[in-house]
Tab-separated table of C-alpha atoms in Angstrom:
chain	number	residue	atom	x	y	z
A	1	MET	CA	-40.641	12.810	-44.156
A	2	ASN	CA	-41.940	12.498	-40.807
A	3	VAL	CA	-45.280	13.174	-39.320
A	4	THR	CA	-45.652	14.414	-35.937
A	5	PHE	CA	-48.635	14.920	-33.758
A	6	ASN	CA	-49.162	16.163	-30.041
A	7	ARG	CA	-51.920	16.126	-27.648
A	8	SER	CA	-53.844	18.944	-29.326
A	9	THR	CA	-54.102	17.115	-32.698
A	10	ASN	CA	-57.498	16.831	-34.339
A	11	PHE	CA	-57.721	13.352	-35.438
A	12	GLY	CA	-60.830	14.019	-37.362
A	13	THR	CA	-58.811	15.728	-40.092
A	14	LEU	CA	-56.139	13.124	-40.261
A	15	PRO	CA	-55.617	10.957	-43.547
A	16	TYR	CA	-55.657	7.287	-42.786
A	17	LEU	CA	-52.100	5.905	-42.678
A	18	ALA	CA	-52.137	2.292	-43.945
A	19	LEU	CA	-50.483	-0.283	-42.765
A	20	CYS	CA	-19.382	-11.990	-3.754
A	21	THR	CA	-22.880	-13.608	-2.843
A	22	LEU	CA	-22.964	-10.569	-4.763
A	23	PHE	CA	-25.599	-7.974	-3.874
A	24	CYS	CA	-24.122	-5.215	-5.915
A	25	ILE	CA	-24.607	-2.913	-2.783
A	26	SER	CA	-21.413	-0.811	-2.388
A	27	LEU	CA	-19.791	-0.462	0.862
A	28	ILE	CA	-20.122	3.040	0.255
A	29	GLY	CA	-23.881	4.357	0.769
A	30	VAL	CA	-25.352	1.185	1.750
A	31	GLN	CA	-28.965	1.163	2.587
A	32	THR	CA	-29.272	-1.853	4.376
A	33	THR	CA	-26.969	-4.282	6.178
A	34	TRP	CA	-25.182	-7.508	4.854
A	35	ALA	CA	-27.105	-9.507	7.253
A	36	GLN	CA	-30.529	-8.059	5.955
A	37	ALA	CA	-29.390	-8.317	2.385
A	38	ILE	CA	-28.516	-12.024	2.853
A	39	ASN	CA	-31.784	-12.735	4.720
A	40	ASN	CA	-33.863	-10.987	1.756
A	41	ALA	CA	-32.020	-13.063	-0.677
A	42	GLN	CA	-32.514	-16.215	1.223
A	43	LYS	CA	-36.294	-15.488	1.498
A	44	GLY	CA	-36.681	-14.499	-2.249
A	45	LYS	CA	-38.008	-10.972	-1.516
A	46	ASP	CA	-39.002	-9.411	-4.725
A	47	GLY	CA	-36.578	-7.161	-6.126
A	48	THR	CA	-33.490	-8.298	-3.884
A	49	LEU	CA	-30.329	-8.682	-5.834
A	50	VAL	CA	-28.945	-12.256	-5.512
A	51	LYS	CA	-25.747	-11.957	-7.507
A	52	LEU	CA	-23.804	-10.544	-10.703
A	53	ARG	CA	-23.406	-12.958	-13.489
A	54	PRO	CA	-19.696	-12.426	-15.069
A	55	TYR	CA	-20.243	-11.749	-18.566
A	56	GLU	CA	-17.271	-11.393	-21.511
A	57	PHE	CA	-18.366	-10.070	-24.932
A	58	PRO	CA	-17.520	-12.167	-28.032
A	59	ALA	CA	-15.659	-10.489	-30.710
A	60	TYR	CA	-17.791	-8.844	-33.375
A	61	LYS	CA	-17.875	-11.632	-36.089
A	62	GLN	CA	-18.757	-14.206	-33.346
A	63	ALA	CA	-21.600	-11.960	-31.776
A	64	TYR	CA	-25.179	-12.625	-32.264
A	65	GLY	CA	-28.626	-10.947	-32.357
A	66	TYR	CA	-32.104	-11.969	-31.395
A	67	THR	CA	-33.299	-15.456	-31.057
A	68	ARG	CA	-35.712	-17.078	-33.784
A	69	VAL	CA	-38.640	-19.198	-33.163
A	70	ASP	CA	-36.199	-22.247	-34.226
A	71	GLY	CA	-33.808	-21.331	-31.495
A	72	SER	CA	-31.027	-19.903	-33.825
A	73	GLN	CA	-29.910	-16.428	-33.526
A	74	ASP	CA	-29.335	-13.686	-36.108
A	75	ALA	CA	-25.938	-12.213	-36.727
A	76	ILE	CA	-24.974	-9.043	-35.145
A	77	GLN	CA	-24.305	-7.848	-38.605
A	78	LYS	CA	-27.909	-7.351	-39.360
A	79	TYR	CA	-28.249	-4.846	-36.486
A	80	TRP	CA	-24.991	-2.968	-35.784
A	81	SER	CA	-21.786	-2.119	-37.647
A	82	GLN	CA	-18.638	-3.207	-36.287
A	83	GLU	CA	-17.683	0.323	-34.897
A	84	GLU	CA	-20.847	0.723	-33.091
A	85	TYR	CA	-20.415	-2.787	-31.483
A	86	ASN	CA	-16.944	-2.394	-30.486
A	87	SER	CA	-17.334	1.276	-29.102
A	88	ALA	CA	-19.815	0.030	-26.888
A	89	VAL	CA	-18.003	-3.129	-25.608
A	90	SER	CA	-14.730	-1.645	-25.254
A	91	ASN	CA	-15.471	1.990	-23.846
A	92	PRO	CA	-13.205	2.340	-20.809
A	93	ASP	CA	-15.872	4.817	-19.079
A	94	PHE	CA	-18.545	2.103	-18.999
A	95	GLU	CA	-19.212	-1.355	-17.748
A	96	PHE	CA	-21.879	-4.059	-18.443
A	97	GLN	CA	-23.188	-6.398	-15.819
A	98	LYS	CA	-25.856	-9.063	-15.502
A	99	LEU	CA	-27.796	-9.076	-12.355
A	100	ILE	CA	-29.826	-11.665	-10.907
A	101	TYR	CA	-32.888	-10.740	-8.608
A	102	TRP	CA	-35.830	-12.174	-7.085
A	103	SER	CA	-39.460	-11.873	-8.542
A	104	ASP	CA	-42.333	-14.016	-7.407
A	105	GLY	CA	-39.900	-16.545	-5.996
A	106	LEU	CA	-37.960	-16.976	-9.091
A	107	GLN	CA	-34.356	-15.885	-10.055
A	108	VAL	CA	-34.579	-13.653	-13.189
A	109	VAL	CA	-32.114	-11.414	-15.159
A	110	THR	CA	-31.626	-7.804	-15.923
A	111	TYR	CA	-28.980	-6.155	-17.586
A	112	VAL	CA	-27.203	-2.862	-16.722
A	113	TYR	CA	-24.777	-0.838	-18.591
A	114	LYS	CA	-23.337	2.164	-16.588
A	115	PRO	CA	-20.358	4.420	-15.797
A	116	LYS	CA	-17.616	2.555	-14.134
A	117	ASN	CA	-17.070	5.351	-11.673
A	118	THR	CA	-20.196	5.688	-9.681
A	119	LEU	CA	-18.484	6.543	-6.205
A	120	ASP	CA	-20.771	9.092	-4.437
A	121	LYS	CA	-22.586	9.750	-7.616
A	122	GLN	CA	-26.122	8.959	-8.665
A	123	PHE	CA	-27.643	8.601	-12.404
A	124	PRO	CA	-30.980	8.785	-13.885
A	125	ALA	CA	-32.202	5.444	-14.941
A	126	ILE	CA	-33.779	4.395	-18.269
A	127	ILE	CA	-35.220	0.958	-18.283
A	128	PHE	CA	-35.656	-0.558	-21.707
A	129	ASN	CA	-38.260	-3.210	-22.330
A	130	ARG	CA	-37.149	-5.569	-25.456
A	131	GLY	CA	-39.335	-7.053	-27.692
A	132	SER	CA	-40.817	-10.655	-28.845
A	133	GLY	CA	-40.717	-13.666	-26.614
A	134	ILE	CA	-38.183	-16.017	-25.134
A	135	HIS	CA	-34.571	-15.250	-25.921
A	136	LYS	CA	-31.061	-16.392	-25.146
A	137	ASP	CA	-28.242	-14.122	-24.274
A	138	LEU	CA	-29.001	-10.829	-25.765
A	139	ALA	CA	-26.119	-8.777	-24.392
A	140	PRO	CA	-24.359	-8.378	-27.833
A	141	VAL	CA	-27.170	-7.001	-29.509
A	142	LEU	CA	-28.375	-4.620	-26.987
A	143	VAL	CA	-25.368	-3.202	-25.548
A	144	PRO	CA	-24.900	-0.742	-28.519
A	145	TYR	CA	-28.382	0.903	-28.066
A	146	MET	CA	-27.612	0.951	-24.151
A	147	HIS	CA	-24.293	2.544	-24.822
A	148	ARG	CA	-26.237	5.221	-26.847
A	149	LEU	CA	-28.346	6.107	-23.788
A	150	ALA	CA	-25.742	5.864	-21.323
A	151	LYS	CA	-23.580	8.500	-23.077
A	152	GLU	CA	-26.403	10.957	-22.392
A	153	GLY	CA	-25.833	10.475	-18.709
A	154	TYR	CA	-28.214	7.484	-17.853
A	155	VAL	CA	-27.644	4.206	-16.290
A	156	VAL	CA	-29.660	1.858	-18.591
A	157	PHE	CA	-31.158	-1.517	-17.546
A	158	ALA	CA	-32.819	-4.098	-19.781
A	159	PRO	CA	-34.781	-6.820	-17.883
A	160	MET	CA	-35.069	-10.212	-19.672
A	161	TYR	CA	-38.136	-11.466	-17.843
A	162	ARG	CA	-38.639	-15.162	-16.673
A	163	GLN	CA	-37.341	-17.707	-19.113
A	164	SER	CA	-35.023	-15.688	-20.951
A	165	ASP	CA	-31.193	-15.813	-20.598
A	166	GLY	CA	-31.309	-18.652	-18.202
A	167	ALA	CA	-33.984	-17.108	-15.865
A	168	GLU	CA	-36.387	-19.355	-14.103
A	169	GLY	CA	-39.969	-19.621	-14.867
A	170	ILE	CA	-42.219	-19.314	-17.849
A	171	ASP	CA	-42.670	-16.559	-20.331
A	172	ALA	CA	-46.276	-15.137	-20.257
A	173	ASN	CA	-45.842	-12.096	-22.572
A	174	GLY	CA	-47.559	-9.440	-20.561
A	175	GLY	CA	-48.904	-11.830	-18.099
A	176	ALA	CA	-47.373	-12.651	-14.646
A	177	ASP	CA	-44.063	-11.740	-16.238
A	178	LEU	CA	-44.723	-8.199	-15.716
A	179	ASN	CA	-44.131	-8.531	-12.210
A	180	ASP	CA	-40.313	-9.014	-13.459
A	181	LEU	CA	-40.682	-5.397	-14.592
A	182	LEU	CA	-42.529	-4.050	-11.591
A	183	HIS	CA	-40.009	-5.703	-9.178
A	184	MET	CA	-37.250	-3.734	-10.976
A	185	ALA	CA	-38.409	-0.706	-8.771
A	186	PRO	CA	-37.099	-2.145	-5.321
A	187	LEU	CA	-34.063	-3.404	-7.166
A	188	LEU	CA	-33.079	0.021	-8.525
A	189	LYS	CA	-33.925	1.576	-5.125
A	190	SER	CA	-31.352	-0.832	-3.663
A	191	LEU	CA	-28.645	0.204	-6.116
A	192	PRO	CA	-26.451	3.241	-4.861
A	193	TYR	CA	-25.764	4.585	-8.077
A	194	THR	CA	-29.419	4.979	-9.310
A	195	ASP	CA	-31.207	8.463	-8.874
A	196	THR	CA	-34.815	6.853	-8.008
A	197	GLU	CA	-36.231	10.278	-8.487
A	198	ASN	CA	-35.698	9.973	-12.175
A	199	ILE	CA	-36.748	6.683	-13.775
A	200	PHE	CA	-37.591	6.398	-17.171
A	201	MET	CA	-38.816	3.709	-19.576
A	202	THR	CA	-38.462	2.743	-23.273
A	203	GLY	CA	-40.157	-0.516	-25.087
A	204	GLU	CA	-40.505	-1.565	-28.413
A	205	SER	CA	-43.100	-4.038	-29.643
A	206	ARG	CA	-43.864	-6.609	-26.700
A	207	GLY	CA	-41.754	-4.297	-24.516
A	208	ALA	CA	-44.020	-1.269	-25.521
A	209	LEU	CA	-46.897	-3.269	-23.905
A	210	MET	CA	-44.810	-4.089	-20.745
A	211	THR	CA	-44.104	-0.365	-20.562
A	212	LEU	CA	-47.851	0.545	-20.928
A	213	GLN	CA	-48.823	-2.109	-18.355
A	214	ALA	CA	-46.351	-0.798	-15.939
A	215	ILE	CA	-47.618	2.836	-16.253
A	216	ARG	CA	-51.034	1.185	-15.497
A	217	GLU	CA	-49.758	-0.438	-12.396
A	218	GLY	CA	-48.215	2.756	-10.972
A	219	PHE	CA	-44.464	1.990	-11.567
A	220	PRO	CA	-42.580	5.140	-10.372
A	221	MET	CA	-41.394	6.405	-13.711
A	222	LYS	CA	-41.184	10.288	-14.840
A	223	ALA	CA	-41.987	9.672	-18.580
A	224	ALA	CA	-41.960	6.826	-21.125
A	225	ALA	CA	-41.401	6.247	-24.734
A	226	ILE	CA	-42.676	3.405	-26.893
A	227	TRP	CA	-42.537	2.419	-30.648
A	228	GLY	CA	-43.996	-0.572	-32.577
A	229	ALA	CA	-46.929	-0.684	-29.937
A	230	PHE	CA	-50.157	-2.183	-30.563
A	231	SER	CA	-53.452	-0.863	-29.189
A	232	ASP	CA	-55.612	-4.042	-29.309
A	233	ILE	CA	-53.935	-7.410	-29.261
A	234	GLU	CA	-57.189	-9.034	-30.543
A	235	LYS	CA	-56.788	-7.053	-33.857
A	236	LEU	CA	-53.168	-8.720	-34.048
A	237	PHE	CA	-54.772	-12.202	-33.167
A	238	LYS	CA	-57.582	-11.695	-36.177
A	239	ALA	CA	-54.879	-10.591	-38.511
A	240	SER	CA	-52.629	-13.358	-37.644
A	241	PRO	CA	-54.488	-16.471	-36.177
A	242	GLN	CA	-51.225	-18.420	-35.779
A	243	LEU	CA	-50.274	-15.738	-33.037
A	244	LEU	CA	-53.283	-16.637	-30.917
A	245	GLU	CA	-52.609	-20.349	-31.414
A	246	TYR	CA	-49.159	-19.598	-30.244
A	247	ALA	CA	-50.315	-17.428	-27.061
A	248	ILE	CA	-52.729	-20.320	-26.021
A	249	LYS	CA	-49.971	-23.158	-26.378
A	250	TYR	CA	-46.933	-20.936	-24.838
A	251	TRP	CA	-48.104	-17.944	-22.747
A	252	GLU	CA	-48.458	-19.330	-19.211
A	253	GLY	CA	-51.958	-18.707	-17.950
A	254	PHE	CA	-53.416	-17.456	-21.184
A	255	ASN	CA	-56.958	-18.670	-21.046
A	256	GLY	CA	-57.457	-20.226	-24.792
A	257	LYS	CA	-61.205	-20.892	-23.936
A	258	ASP	CA	-62.189	-17.478	-22.933
A	259	PRO	CA	-59.414	-15.068	-23.895
A	260	SER	CA	-61.509	-11.885	-23.359
A	261	GLU	CA	-59.817	-10.949	-19.908
A	262	ASP	CA	-56.244	-11.857	-21.074
A	263	ILE	CA	-56.983	-9.596	-24.266
A	264	LYS	CA	-58.152	-6.768	-22.183
A	265	LYS	CA	-55.231	-6.584	-19.580
A	266	ARG	CA	-52.713	-6.643	-22.808
A	267	SER	CA	-54.646	-4.002	-24.737
A	268	VAL	CA	-54.155	-0.373	-23.796
A	269	ILE	CA	-57.459	0.599	-25.463
A	270	TYR	CA	-59.282	-0.801	-22.611
A	271	TRP	CA	-57.550	1.322	-19.990
A	272	PRO	CA	-56.203	4.575	-21.472
A	273	GLU	CA	-57.411	6.416	-18.469
A	274	LYS	CA	-54.640	4.674	-16.477
A	275	ILE	CA	-51.832	6.246	-18.550
A	276	ASN	CA	-50.854	9.005	-16.150
A	277	THR	CA	-47.361	9.366	-17.313
A	278	PRO	CA	-46.200	11.354	-20.069
A	279	LEU	CA	-46.061	9.197	-23.084
A	280	LEU	CA	-43.971	9.539	-26.399
A	281	ILE	CA	-45.488	7.057	-29.109
A	282	MET	CA	-43.321	6.489	-32.206
A	283	HIS	CA	-44.282	4.192	-34.946
A	284	GLY	CA	-42.981	3.363	-38.507
A	285	GLU	CA	-45.620	3.920	-41.370
A	286	ARG	CA	-44.483	0.656	-42.971
A	287	ASP	CA	-44.603	-1.399	-39.943
A	288	ARG	CA	-46.008	-4.673	-41.244
A	289	ALA	CA	-46.033	-6.340	-37.862
A	290	THR	CA	-48.309	-3.858	-36.138
A	291	PRO	CA	-49.897	-1.275	-38.504
A	292	VAL	CA	-49.491	2.254	-37.710
A	293	GLN	CA	-53.173	2.532	-37.055
A	294	HIS	CA	-52.344	0.984	-33.814
A	295	ALA	CA	-50.480	3.929	-33.058
A	296	LEU	CA	-53.083	6.420	-33.979
A	297	ASP	CA	-55.778	4.451	-31.895
A	298	ILE	CA	-53.644	4.738	-28.662
A	299	ALA	CA	-53.198	8.595	-29.528
A	300	GLN	CA	-57.007	9.025	-30.138
A	301	SER	CA	-57.858	7.105	-26.942
A	302	LEU	CA	-55.300	9.043	-24.679
A	303	GLN	CA	-56.602	12.372	-26.395
A	304	ALA	CA	-60.169	11.329	-25.529
A	305	HIS	CA	-58.950	11.200	-21.971
A	306	ASN	CA	-57.096	14.336	-21.949
A	307	ARG	CA	-53.674	12.404	-21.385
A	308	LEU	CA	-50.290	13.797	-21.985
A	309	TYR	CA	-48.581	12.420	-24.897
A	310	SER	CA	-46.965	13.211	-28.162
A	311	LEU	CA	-47.243	11.055	-31.319
A	312	ILE	CA	-44.425	10.714	-34.197
A	313	VAL	CA	-45.028	8.644	-37.179
A	314	PHE	CA	-41.923	8.011	-39.424
A	315	ALA	CA	-42.596	7.547	-43.105
A	316	ASP	CA	-40.949	4.580	-44.901
A	317	ASP	CA	-39.711	2.774	-41.617
A	318	ASN	CA	-40.368	-0.478	-39.996
A	319	HIS	CA	-41.483	-2.057	-36.725
A	320	ILE	CA	-38.248	-0.996	-34.662
A	321	LEU	CA	-37.566	2.114	-36.668
A	322	HIS	CA	-34.370	0.913	-37.750
A	323	LYS	CA	-33.820	3.621	-40.521
A	324	ASN	CA	-34.435	6.322	-37.921
A	325	GLN	CA	-33.088	4.875	-34.954
A	326	LEU	CA	-30.817	7.884	-34.145
A	327	GLU	CA	-33.758	10.301	-34.352
A	328	ARG	CA	-35.927	7.865	-32.438
A	329	ASP	CA	-33.359	7.919	-29.469
A	330	ALA	CA	-32.786	11.614	-29.820
A	331	GLN	CA	-36.564	12.072	-29.563
A	332	THR	CA	-36.657	9.832	-26.449
A	333	ILE	CA	-33.851	11.674	-24.705
A	334	ARG	CA	-35.538	15.133	-25.475
A	335	TRP	CA	-38.882	13.788	-24.061
A	336	PHE	CA	-37.079	12.408	-20.937
A	337	LYS	CA	-35.268	15.602	-20.146
A	338	LYS	CA	-38.386	17.532	-20.285
A	339	TYR	CA	-39.748	15.708	-17.209
A	340	ASN	CA	-36.588	14.950	-14.895
A	341	THR	CA	-36.631	16.526	-11.474
A	342	GLU	CA	-33.940	19.069	-12.669
A	343	SER	CA	-36.285	20.181	-15.358
A	344	GLU	CA	-39.089	20.809	-12.889
A	345	ALA	CA	-37.040	24.081	-11.498
A	346	LYS	CA	-36.905	25.324	-14.924
A	347	ILE	CA	-40.629	24.560	-15.549
A	348	ASP	CA	-41.335	26.364	-12.241
A	349	ALA	CA	-39.440	29.524	-13.132
A	350	TRP	CA	-41.211	29.370	-16.739
A	351	LEU	CA	-44.571	29.027	-15.038
A	352	ARG	CA	-43.902	32.318	-12.953
A	353	THR	CA	-42.593	34.416	-15.828
A	354	GLU	CA	-43.175	33.222	-19.117
A	355	ALA	CA	-46.066	30.878	-19.622
A	356	THR	CA	-49.137	32.239	-21.185
A	357	GLU	CA	-52.738	31.833	-19.768
A	358	ARG	CA	-53.360	28.736	-21.978
A	359	GLU	CA	-50.176	27.167	-21.005
A	360	LEU	CA	-50.790	27.593	-17.587
A	361	ASN	CA	-54.190	26.054	-17.785
A	362	ARG	CA	-53.058	23.156	-19.826
A	363	TYR	CA	-49.992	22.460	-17.449
A	364	GLY	CA	-52.541	22.720	-14.312
A	365	TYR	CA	-54.681	19.849	-15.786
A	366	ALA	CA	-52.075	17.996	-17.039
A	367	LEU	CA	-51.022	17.680	-13.337
A	368	VAL	CA	-54.653	16.761	-12.443
A	369	GLU	CA	-54.651	13.956	-15.090
A	370	ARG	CA	-51.279	12.530	-13.506
A	371	GLY	CA	-53.058	12.571	-9.892
A	372	ARG	CA	-50.826	15.526	-8.669
A	373	ILE	CA	-53.878	17.458	-7.384
A	374	THR	CA	-51.654	19.540	-4.729
A	375	ASP	CA	-49.229	20.492	-7.467
A	376	ALA	CA	-52.140	21.621	-9.631
A	377	ILE	CA	-53.575	23.444	-6.977
A	378	ALA	CA	-50.559	25.566	-6.577
A	379	VAL	CA	-50.352	26.057	-10.447
A	380	PHE	CA	-53.754	27.221	-10.612
A	381	LYS	CA	-53.160	29.523	-7.477
A	382	LEU	CA	-50.058	30.993	-9.555
A	383	PHE	CA	-52.298	31.284	-12.522
A	384	VAL	CA	-54.747	33.481	-10.427
A	385	SER	CA	-51.916	35.665	-9.169
A	386	ARG	CA	-50.542	36.255	-12.728
A	387	PHE	CA	-53.793	36.765	-14.304
A	388	PRO	CA	-56.594	38.010	-11.680
A	389	GLU	CA	-58.870	39.346	-14.080
A	390	ASN	CA	-59.268	36.163	-16.115
A	391	TRP	CA	-62.108	33.993	-15.014
A	392	ILE	CA	-60.250	30.817	-16.244
A	393	PRO	CA	-57.773	30.322	-13.364
A	394	TYR	CA	-60.421	30.614	-10.666
A	395	ASP	CA	-62.526	28.170	-12.479
A	396	GLY	CA	-59.522	25.591	-12.494
A	397	LEU	CA	-58.687	26.344	-9.108
A	398	ALA	CA	-62.109	25.738	-7.830
A	399	GLU	CA	-62.250	22.522	-9.750
A	400	THR	CA	-58.925	21.038	-8.090
A	401	LEU	CA	-60.026	22.460	-4.700
A	402	ALA	CA	-63.202	20.263	-4.907
A	403	LEU	CA	-61.320	17.440	-6.105
A	404	ASN	CA	-58.978	17.704	-3.034
A	405	GLY	CA	-62.171	17.939	-0.804
A	406	ASN	CA	-61.895	21.626	-0.056
A	407	THR	CA	-65.415	22.490	-0.866
A	408	GLY	CA	-65.671	25.951	0.690
A	409	GLU	CA	-62.727	27.289	-0.958
A	410	ALA	CA	-63.849	25.673	-4.135
A	411	ILE	CA	-67.367	27.493	-3.759
A	412	LYS	CA	-65.648	30.630	-3.101
A	413	ASN	CA	-63.473	30.538	-6.283
A	414	TYR	CA	-66.355	29.423	-8.512
A	415	LYS	CA	-68.237	32.505	-7.336
A	416	ILE	CA	-65.323	34.763	-8.461
A	417	ALA	CA	-65.305	32.983	-11.669
A	418	LEU	CA	-68.965	33.445	-12.352
A	419	LYS	CA	-68.610	37.134	-11.546
A	420	LEU	CA	-65.676	37.506	-14.431
A	421	VAL	CA	-67.017	34.979	-17.144
A	422	GLN	CA	-68.912	36.535	-19.990
A	423	ASP	CA	-69.881	33.472	-21.960
A	424	GLU	CA	-73.651	32.455	-21.068
A	425	LYS	CA	-72.873	28.614	-21.454
A	426	GLN	CA	-70.091	28.880	-19.048
A	427	LYS	CA	-72.146	30.656	-16.532
A	428	GLU	CA	-74.719	28.067	-16.853
A	429	ARG	CA	-72.109	25.340	-16.421
A	430	ILE	CA	-70.861	27.070	-13.120
A	431	LEU	CA	-74.107	27.478	-11.675
A	432	SER	CA	-74.847	24.036	-12.055
A	433	ILE	CA	-71.603	22.942	-10.197
A	434	LEU	CA	-72.304	25.358	-7.334
A	435	ALA	CA	-75.911	23.922	-6.946
A	436	ASP	CA	-74.429	20.549	-6.692
A	437	LEU	CA	-71.698	21.646	-4.262
A	438	LYS	CA	-74.136	23.359	-1.781
């Protein structure tokens, strides 16, 4: 049984759920010259591609999974069947590459799984942010997941961050290594096969934190999906004091004497208002590493700030939603397809013909929350044209015009709303706004 909540959920009624020098730039569609590319690589410009690292997948029985604390690695059988693994590594339509790029003067690694034939083609991109800390080679354990997403029409990236898979630097688990993710933006822009108008992001556990931080910092993504996320890392430290000891000892830059600022920048509960990207939150009810209450807390904080999100809780599943991984990934793809550029044309047609008054109003304010004030004004103008006898679209249009600095037009529309509205409390509210605007 799965429990699904969306942005309109009333959390007060919820039961508590317990715990070449290769630059990977094609000669076709090159956006910069080789001389410029070489110069950028020599300077270490952030996001510049340095080279491809050749890679050959091991046979299934020799493949391995995630790295344990002692440095050993799990067997691949723990995560994938032989059929799943072989179909990913031997599919003739796709190829796997390791890209080395610059980030803060360091050479770091990202994986990419993409169609072999990218000539004159661009594909929407998904960046997957993996979990936990320092890892060796993760290609064998990640490629089946990347293959699953790529079959849906995406090129899939998986940044490893500094100190993992031979990368330079020191891992900081949501500290300075966040830049390794942020610098993926110029890297993707340099790759001719990437549709940079349609970049999406997924993340599990630590990767969910990286995804949330990237949203906070304005990474140009259309939507995101996370699972196994924590709302407040201080709660994890209190539940597991050895994790705090590990952070102090190994996370570069983590202030052990006064960790309050390091805790805040790793805890979305302190900055939910900055989540301006449509966010799908998924969690396992039996997650022992991060109790499901963390997901509920994230959703509540987004609800309080009127942010666009959806929450799905999978009963009887764990931290990475292993039992429901197919449904997890299907929900992710559905979520992303709602927000790609191609879908915006369909949304526009829907707004003009089928959307109800309530749906138009919610969509307009969702755009406001994402900082798209001009687009929101256009939606409220459409709302007015479709429902001219309703006071609500004039009220919304007035508010967005005021946000855009057009006070005169805002006053004009507030006055129209005042004439049409019947509710006395709403009249008082509008009169108060008009008094402030004059």
